[in-house]
Amino acid sequence: MMGGEKSKAIGIFDSGIGGLTVVREVMKELPNENIIYFGDTARVPYGSKSKDTVTKFSEQIVRFLLSKDVKAIIIACNTVSSNSYDDLRSTFDIHFAEVVTPGAEACISGLKGSRVGVIGTEATIRSGAYERKLRQFMPDITVFSKACPLFVPLAEEGWTNNTVARITAEIYLQELIDKEIEALILGCTHYPLIADCIRGAAGFIRIVNPAEAVAANMKKFLTESNLLNDGQGAESRFFVSDNTYKFNRMCGLMLGNIYEAEKVDIERY
Amino acid sequence: MMGGEKSKAIGIFDSGIGGLTVVREVMKELPNENIIYFGDTARVPYGSKSKDTVTKFSEQIVRFLLSKDVKAIIIACNTVSSNSYDDLRSTFDIHFAEVVTPGAEACISGLKGSRVGVIGTEATIRSGAYERKLRQFMPDITVFSKACPLFVPLAEEGWTNNTVARITAEIYLQELIDKEIEALILGCTHYPLIADCIRGAAGFIRIVNPAEAVAANMKKFLTESNLLNDGQGAESRFFVSDNTYKFNRMCGLMLGNIYEAEKVDIERY
């Protein structure tokens, strides 16, 4: 493997800004890697859209990332991971990491009983991807799933821990709490932003954030493939499909660092 | 004017399903007219997107509606009306009706004092379109504006009058109530769906729904232009950019009639 290959960036994409919670974990785990991030802020949210539309949008994004010569791609978006991972893998010749498998593994690791919950967007829950993956790892598991469509707009509004967010979390989570689940997967990249609120409603239930697991998985893949960047000082670039001001504001908040995003006409890819 | 011209449809478009509140008023006011509706459900919401993106998406939709040979176009979406009306008018040779002007007129009609409020999406409020229009009609008016980004997802979730919706309305409207406004414009097509909740929080403030005024305006235009359909039995068609099942469900709820939507690849226009 040539040195040039190692210094290539990791591509990370999401339907919008939520994927920055994954970028945060990757930067922690792999501080020497270059990252090319794309957030589809012009067409966000994906969670209420159909599988066909989600796959089509994702293919455009992958073509854009490939044009930037990335060495691997992280599908940060749970909706894309749940609906379009197989299609993307069969269409493109590059290593994809998605969030469902590591999220399911992290959920099962250390589980005492067999009752767990998954929350996510409508499209993620409808896909049943977490449920299938959890059952694959642990056939006698019982999974309770719940779509929570208001969590994303609440996080984007910055209402991450007010009365409305707390009551919303209580309403959404009550039926999962009634099922006496032991662990709860945050099946949407936005949800770590309102984790305090979810934790408050969930009581003693263990909260699983797949973003942490996906970063560890990517490190394992790069190590095994001899693709870890041995250069110093990562240079990351951020791209969005809509104007950049909202992204830049959230970016500072979530990564503790100011990155200037660049705008891309994604429909051309 | 030939008979064929009169029997052409009225085009109506919105970022999603909210525009059906405008369709409902047009069907009431103009029961003999054919309607071609387009809802951009694959790219909804527009309210958090930039002016450039909103204009680009709208131009694609207008080209689609023109391919269906409509005689006039209603921009049901407040975000498009506020951000892209002038651009659309200068680009295309067809009569456009938008919602801001009739909404502002209806607000001012019967006003005793001079203090009014406007609520809408971020993009609508940022544009200042209602404020400019209100001041044009009544120079000494005082306008208080407030973006309410959670109202659309609440309406789409069907939480139109529960505790969360009521507290959200109270939080959003409190600063307008403190300003002692006399009338409040619902500057987003989704908001009539949660009007009970808004009315509850707004107390004695008069609520203005621009959809009613825009239907009356279209009737006036068609009458004056000798374009009223003199045929009987309107046949309306509904198009969306994402899958049709969600639209069909909401359509029954909002129009009291089942219409089967057809899917369009809007990015090709």
XYZ file of C-alpha atoms in Angstrom:
538
model
C 0.000 0.000 0.000
C 1.428 3.375 -0.999
C 1.751 6.242 1.454
C -0.613 8.273 -0.706
C -3.407 5.849 -0.019
C -3.040 6.254 3.767
C -3.197 10.032 3.639
C -6.543 10.022 1.836
C -9.503 11.292 3.833
C -12.357 9.370 5.435
C -15.685 10.432 3.903
C -18.549 10.909 6.380
C -22.055 11.874 5.356
C -25.414 12.567 6.911
C -28.773 14.026 5.937
C -27.767 17.212 7.744
C -25.855 18.367 10.776
C -26.641 15.416 13.063
C -23.680 13.499 11.613
C -21.362 15.911 13.404
C -21.949 13.772 16.525
C -20.224 10.973 14.553
C -17.459 13.335 13.365
C -16.863 14.243 17.013
C -16.300 10.592 17.964
C -14.102 9.900 14.899
C -11.939 12.938 15.680
C -11.535 11.670 19.260
C -10.674 8.106 18.175
C -8.632 8.940 15.043
C -7.074 12.394 15.568
C -4.605 12.031 12.657
C -7.197 11.285 9.993
C -8.444 13.767 7.405
C -12.211 13.959 7.162
C -14.391 15.027 4.246
C -17.897 15.626 5.615
C -21.047 16.129 3.578
C -24.359 17.193 5.151
C -27.423 17.298 2.877
C -28.896 20.377 4.546
C -30.913 21.331 1.449
C -32.925 18.106 1.571
C -32.898 17.286 5.295
C -34.700 15.438 6.921
C -34.433 11.978 5.365
C -36.322 10.282 8.197
C -39.790 10.962 6.821
C -38.852 10.052 3.216
C -39.196 6.818 1.299
C -36.463 4.223 0.795
C -36.216 5.039 -2.938
C -35.674 8.730 -2.323
C -33.172 8.101 0.491
C -31.169 5.715 -1.726
C -31.151 8.129 -4.662
C -29.962 11.044 -2.503
C -27.287 8.832 -0.896
C -25.925 7.684 -4.256
C -25.441 11.322 -5.288
C -23.539 11.975 -2.056
C -21.304 8.908 -2.466
C -20.448 10.026 -6.018
C -19.503 13.432 -4.596
C -17.300 11.873 -1.866
C -15.607 9.586 -4.411
C -14.797 12.672 -6.482
C -12.868 13.846 -3.395
C -10.858 10.594 -3.448
C -11.738 9.246 0.033
C -10.359 5.895 1.256
C -13.504 4.772 3.124
C -16.987 6.131 3.799
C -18.937 6.319 7.063
C -22.693 6.458 6.613
C -23.397 8.525 9.725
C -27.111 8.730 8.985
C -29.201 5.990 10.604
C -31.934 6.391 7.979
C -29.438 5.745 5.160
C -27.735 2.933 7.114
C -31.108 1.264 7.661
C -32.541 1.719 4.192
C -29.747 2.000 1.640
C -26.554 0.300 2.934
C -26.969 -2.841 0.811
C -27.764 -0.829 -2.320
C -24.750 1.427 -1.820
C -22.431 -1.525 -1.215
C -23.531 -3.259 -4.390
C -23.285 -0.057 -6.456
C -19.921 1.339 -5.331
C -16.473 -0.228 -4.918
C -15.353 1.278 -1.590
C -15.444 0.269 2.087
C -18.621 1.516 3.791
C -19.070 1.665 7.553
C -22.623 2.166 8.740
C -24.029 2.786 12.203
C -26.558 -0.022 12.735
C -24.151 -2.969 13.180
C -21.826 -1.322 15.718
C -24.853 0.191 17.467
C -26.467 -3.243 17.815
C -23.187 -4.795 19.003
C -22.693 -2.098 21.633
C -26.274 -2.602 22.819
C -25.860 -6.366 23.267
C -22.438 -6.149 24.889
C -22.981 -6.431 28.630
C -26.720 -7.111 28.349
C -28.069 -9.055 31.357
C -31.606 -9.743 30.173
C -33.082 -9.766 26.668
C -35.364 -6.719 26.401
C -34.091 -3.645 24.559
C -35.506 -0.552 22.860
C -34.643 1.393 19.708
C -35.687 4.949 18.940
C -35.153 6.692 15.599
C -36.810 8.449 12.689
C -39.891 7.012 10.974
C -37.799 5.630 8.107
C -35.236 3.982 10.404
C -37.909 2.333 12.544
C -39.999 1.308 9.504
C -36.927 -0.392 7.991
C -36.595 -2.739 11.011
C -32.812 -2.716 10.488
C -31.793 -2.507 14.165
C -34.276 -5.226 15.083
C -32.938 -7.603 12.396
C -29.322 -6.923 13.351
C -29.976 -7.359 17.090
C -31.787 -10.656 16.429
C -28.915 -11.824 14.214
C -26.489 -11.347 17.131
C -28.913 -12.649 19.781
C -31.839 -14.695 18.439
C -33.914 -14.648 21.669
C -33.783 -10.857 22.083
C -37.023 -8.880 22.358
C -36.852 -5.480 20.647
C -39.319 -2.629 21.130
C -39.060 0.150 18.556
C -40.488 3.640 18.523
C -40.266 6.456 15.972
C -39.719 9.851 17.618
C -40.056 12.350 14.739
C -40.065 15.439 16.963
C -36.620 14.877 18.485
C -34.774 16.127 15.367
C -36.650 19.436 15.068
C -36.364 19.914 18.854
C -32.574 19.453 18.654
C -32.360 21.785 15.652
C -34.459 24.400 17.536
C -32.010 24.152 20.439
C -34.800 23.011 22.775
C -32.616 20.217 24.114
C -33.685 20.262 27.751
C -36.744 22.461 28.288
C -40.287 21.516 29.395
C -41.431 20.725 25.847
C -38.443 18.444 25.180
C -38.906 16.700 28.523
C -42.650 16.057 28.075
C -42.036 14.940 24.477
C -39.398 12.471 25.688
C -41.759 11.209 28.392
C -44.583 10.664 25.886
C -42.354 8.914 23.345
C -40.485 6.740 25.878
C -43.366 5.770 28.173
C -44.382 2.723 26.133
C -40.758 1.498 26.036
C -40.366 2.016 29.801
C -43.581 0.029 30.330
C -41.933 -2.864 28.467
C -39.115 -2.877 31.060
C -36.281 -2.531 28.554
C -32.724 -2.661 29.878
C -30.914 -0.681 27.136
C -32.023 1.935 24.591
C -30.286 2.580 21.256
C -30.238 6.214 20.083
C -30.934 5.295 16.450
C -30.531 8.808 15.047
C -27.430 11.004 14.953
C -29.355 13.974 16.339
C -30.440 12.197 19.497
C -27.119 12.492 21.391
C -27.824 16.248 21.326
C -30.893 15.716 23.548
C -29.385 12.836 25.502
C -29.877 14.587 28.877
C -33.572 14.806 28.249
C -33.814 11.204 27.036
C -31.756 10.049 30.018
C -34.085 11.932 32.354
C -37.146 10.196 30.926
C -35.446 6.796 30.654
C -34.326 6.592 34.302
C -31.964 3.670 34.875
C -32.109 2.342 31.290
C -28.637 2.177 29.670
C -28.357 4.596 26.721
C -26.384 3.367 23.677
C -24.859 5.921 21.275
C -23.791 4.081 18.058
C -21.490 6.974 17.082
C -18.930 5.825 19.656
C -18.954 2.272 18.315
C -18.711 3.298 14.658
C -15.540 5.324 15.330
C -13.919 2.332 17.060
C -14.932 0.101 14.117
C -13.395 2.469 11.589
C -10.142 2.490 13.565
C -10.123 -1.338 13.471
C -10.743 -1.407 9.703
C -8.008 1.143 8.935
C -5.543 -0.663 11.191
C -6.251 -4.093 9.646
C -6.110 -2.706 6.096
C -2.885 -0.807 6.809
C -4.668 2.415 5.908
C -4.109 4.469 9.082
C -2.784 7.896 8.234
C 0.812 8.148 9.424
C 1.110 11.804 8.515
C 0.475 14.485 11.139
C -2.092 17.225 11.551
C -5.433 16.297 10.089
C -7.087 18.724 7.704
C -10.815 18.260 7.527
C -13.257 19.802 5.073
C -16.999 20.227 5.439
C -19.531 20.447 2.621
C -23.279 21.116 2.693
C -25.986 21.359 0.029
C -27.680 24.473 1.441
C -26.159 27.740 2.636
C -23.454 27.399 5.187
C -24.315 29.807 8.035
C -26.523 27.428 10.027
C -23.995 24.626 9.649
C -21.122 26.827 10.781
C -23.031 27.832 13.929
C -23.839 24.226 14.879
C -20.328 23.085 13.976
C -18.727 25.332 16.586
C -21.229 24.111 19.166
C -20.734 20.419 18.423
C -17.035 20.151 17.554
C -15.729 22.999 19.696
C -13.896 24.276 16.639
C -14.873 26.585 13.795
C -14.858 24.975 10.358
C -16.079 26.938 7.354
C -18.377 24.718 5.284
C -18.428 24.883 1.478
C -21.642 24.664 -0.552
C -22.111 21.895 -3.148
C -24.808 21.500 -5.816
C -25.418 17.852 -4.898
C -28.097 17.199 -7.518
C -25.387 17.391 -10.185
C -23.668 14.255 -8.850
C -60.460 33.793 -25.169
C -61.141 30.250 -26.354
C -63.123 27.748 -24.284
C -60.038 25.567 -24.080
C -58.227 28.226 -22.107
C -60.962 28.337 -19.463
C -60.955 24.602 -18.881
C -57.255 24.538 -18.079
C -56.342 23.743 -14.495
C -55.098 26.032 -11.746
C -51.646 24.953 -10.576
C -51.074 24.995 -6.814
C -47.799 24.086 -5.166
C -46.271 23.809 -1.729
C -43.165 22.415 -0.081
C -45.259 19.478 1.099
C -48.746 18.679 2.300
C -49.463 21.972 4.090
C -50.687 23.488 0.824
C -53.730 21.246 1.012
C -55.180 23.845 3.412
C -55.076 26.222 0.415
C -56.535 23.568 -1.922
C -59.394 23.168 0.558
C -60.241 26.888 0.373
C -59.893 27.004 -3.438
C -62.221 23.990 -3.799
C -64.777 25.757 -1.572
C -64.545 29.070 -3.449
C -64.119 27.676 -7.009
C -65.821 24.260 -7.118
C -65.807 24.052 -10.942
C -62.064 24.532 -11.368
C -59.594 21.763 -12.161
C -56.575 21.745 -9.867
C -53.083 20.385 -10.481
C -51.324 20.177 -7.117
C -47.645 19.576 -6.535
C -46.191 18.929 -3.050
C -42.404 18.659 -2.768
C -42.520 15.930 -0.114
C -39.022 14.647 -0.997
C -37.411 17.974 -0.078
C -39.767 19.324 2.600
C -39.356 21.477 4.685
C -38.372 24.660 2.847
C -38.677 26.854 5.944
C -35.178 26.167 7.246
C -33.510 26.477 3.822
C -31.839 29.418 2.124
C -33.479 31.758 -0.399
C -31.286 30.398 -3.246
C -32.285 26.810 -2.589
C -35.965 27.694 -2.182
C -35.943 29.621 -5.490
C -34.186 26.807 -7.355
C -36.641 24.188 -6.067
C -39.599 26.466 -6.916
C -38.410 27.027 -10.476
C -38.305 23.266 -11.036
C -41.874 22.977 -9.751
C -43.150 25.832 -11.939
C -41.586 24.158 -15.003
C -43.401 20.952 -14.038
C -46.749 22.766 -13.634
C -46.282 24.555 -16.970
C -45.731 21.152 -18.606
C -49.262 20.349 -17.364
C -50.574 23.445 -19.174
C -52.067 25.331 -16.205
C -53.743 28.740 -16.670
C -52.477 30.295 -13.402
C -50.347 29.250 -10.449
C -50.979 29.649 -6.728
C -47.828 29.650 -4.606
C -49.417 28.101 -1.520
C -46.125 28.008 0.359
C -45.415 31.054 2.524
C -41.657 30.422 2.382
C -41.720 30.511 -1.446
C -44.120 33.477 -1.494
C -41.824 35.405 0.852
C -38.497 34.514 -0.763
C -39.003 33.704 -4.436
C -42.184 35.385 -5.761
C -40.346 38.213 -7.551
C -37.809 35.820 -9.104
C -40.555 33.484 -10.332
C -42.567 36.368 -11.817
C -39.584 37.670 -13.739
C -38.594 34.195 -14.982
C -41.965 32.793 -16.108
C -44.771 34.213 -18.243
C -47.853 33.143 -16.255
C -50.102 34.693 -13.592
C -48.844 33.905 -10.081
C -50.938 34.325 -6.950
C -49.055 34.204 -3.687
C -50.231 34.166 -0.090
C -48.487 37.148 1.519
C -50.448 39.985 -0.131
C -53.955 38.599 0.514
C -52.842 37.554 4.002
C -51.664 41.077 4.794
C -54.857 42.607 3.350
C -57.063 40.295 5.395
C -55.076 41.169 8.521
C -55.474 44.921 8.033
C -59.135 44.765 7.089
C -61.143 45.613 10.204
C -58.072 46.468 12.307
C -58.891 48.918 15.129
C -55.373 49.605 16.429
C -51.989 49.195 14.751
C -50.241 46.280 16.463
C -50.185 42.909 14.714
C -48.180 39.674 14.808
C -46.895 37.245 12.173
C -45.787 33.674 12.797
C -44.140 31.424 10.200
C -41.086 29.353 9.348
C -37.561 30.702 9.839
C -37.229 31.526 6.130
C -40.575 33.345 5.968
C -39.836 35.444 9.045
C -36.236 36.125 7.952
C -37.508 37.416 4.596
C -39.575 40.153 6.291
C -42.124 39.824 3.468
C -45.279 40.122 5.601
C -43.852 43.078 7.486
C -43.008 44.950 4.251
C -46.411 44.210 2.747
C -48.308 45.229 5.909
C -46.350 48.503 6.091
C -47.037 49.175 2.402
C -50.784 48.988 3.095
C -50.587 50.795 6.464
C -47.396 52.783 7.049
C -47.897 53.330 10.810
C -48.452 49.641 11.588
C -46.246 47.903 14.177
C -45.450 44.290 13.280
C -44.027 41.681 15.664
C -42.710 38.538 13.967
C -41.794 35.168 15.383
C -40.457 32.001 13.743
C -42.117 28.849 15.116
C -40.135 25.971 13.550
C -41.733 23.252 15.691
C -45.309 23.853 14.516
C -44.773 22.050 11.179
C -43.332 18.830 12.666
C -46.021 18.908 15.377
C -48.744 19.135 12.717
C -47.104 16.373 10.671
C -46.861 14.181 13.816
C -50.594 14.703 14.390
C -49.908 16.344 17.771
C -52.299 19.180 16.945
C -53.817 19.742 20.361
C -51.954 17.809 23.076
C -49.919 19.105 26.042
C -46.709 19.421 24.007
C -48.434 21.404 21.243
C -50.154 23.658 23.795
C -46.967 24.427 25.771
C -45.043 24.960 22.509
C -47.718 27.440 21.355
C -47.589 29.220 24.728
C -43.788 29.529 24.586
C -43.769 30.767 20.991
C -46.701 33.176 21.362
C -45.937 34.642 24.807
C -43.684 37.409 23.479
C -46.322 38.395 20.880
C -49.069 38.406 23.515
C -46.881 40.634 25.712
C -46.763 43.114 22.826
C -50.590 43.362 22.945
C -51.137 42.497 19.290
C -54.699 42.620 17.968
C -54.417 40.164 15.039
C -52.075 37.276 14.234
C -51.287 36.049 10.698
C -50.751 32.286 10.318
C -47.836 32.706 7.906
C -47.420 28.999 7.113
C -49.835 26.650 5.373
C -49.424 24.014 8.095
C -50.527 26.309 10.896
C -54.295 26.112 10.222
C -53.933 22.427 11.182
C -52.999 23.442 14.737
C -55.249 26.505 14.816
C -57.146 25.290 17.915
C -53.937 25.194 19.862
C -52.779 28.576 18.575
C -56.210 30.060 19.319
C -56.026 28.636 22.842
C -52.696 30.314 23.493
C -53.635 33.549 21.692
C -56.825 34.232 23.680
C -58.837 37.076 22.151
C -56.346 37.862 19.372
C -57.935 37.587 15.891
C -56.374 34.754 13.853
C -55.857 35.412 10.118
C -55.603 32.442 7.706
C -54.246 33.738 4.344
C -55.530 30.609 2.537
C -59.082 31.981 2.644
C -58.005 35.299 1.134
C -55.882 33.728 -1.624
C -58.842 31.656 -2.854
C -61.016 34.772 -3.033
C -58.245 36.602 -4.917
C -57.906 33.800 -7.477
C -61.669 33.915 -8.094
C -61.420 37.661 -8.715
C -58.504 37.216 -11.152
C -60.235 34.432 -13.131
C -63.478 36.414 -13.303
C -61.778 39.609 -14.488
C -59.644 37.710 -17.037
C -62.666 35.773 -18.321
C -60.903 32.549 -17.374
C -63.484 30.963 -15.051
C -64.122 27.368 -16.057
C -67.659 27.138 -17.434
C -67.508 23.365 -17.744
C -68.864 21.161 -14.975
C -67.304 18.638 -12.608
C -63.756 19.508 -11.683
C -61.098 16.825 -12.072
C -58.119 17.464 -9.865
C -54.733 15.727 -9.899
C -52.129 15.568 -7.143
C -48.400 15.083 -7.599
C -45.639 14.635 -5.032
C -41.872 14.154 -5.236
C -41.664 11.371 -2.625
C -43.766 8.242 -2.222
C -47.470 8.793 -2.112
C -48.782 6.901 0.930
C -48.260 9.667 3.500
C -49.775 12.224 1.172
C -52.825 10.073 0.470
C -53.474 9.648 4.207
C -53.256 13.392 4.911
C -55.284 14.193 1.815
C -58.300 12.264 3.066
C -58.007 13.985 6.423
C -57.698 17.501 5.021
C -59.941 17.455 1.948
C -62.480 14.880 3.114
C -61.969 13.071 -0.174
C -59.519 10.419 -1.332
C -57.219 11.484 -4.150
C -54.432 9.177 -5.317
C -51.256 11.181 -5.714
C -48.748 10.475 -8.511
C -44.977 10.570 -7.982
C -42.798 12.943 -10.041
C -38.996 13.093 -10.340
C -38.931 16.873 -9.796
C -35.156 17.272 -10.134
C -35.511 16.541 -13.851
C -37.503 19.745 -14.435
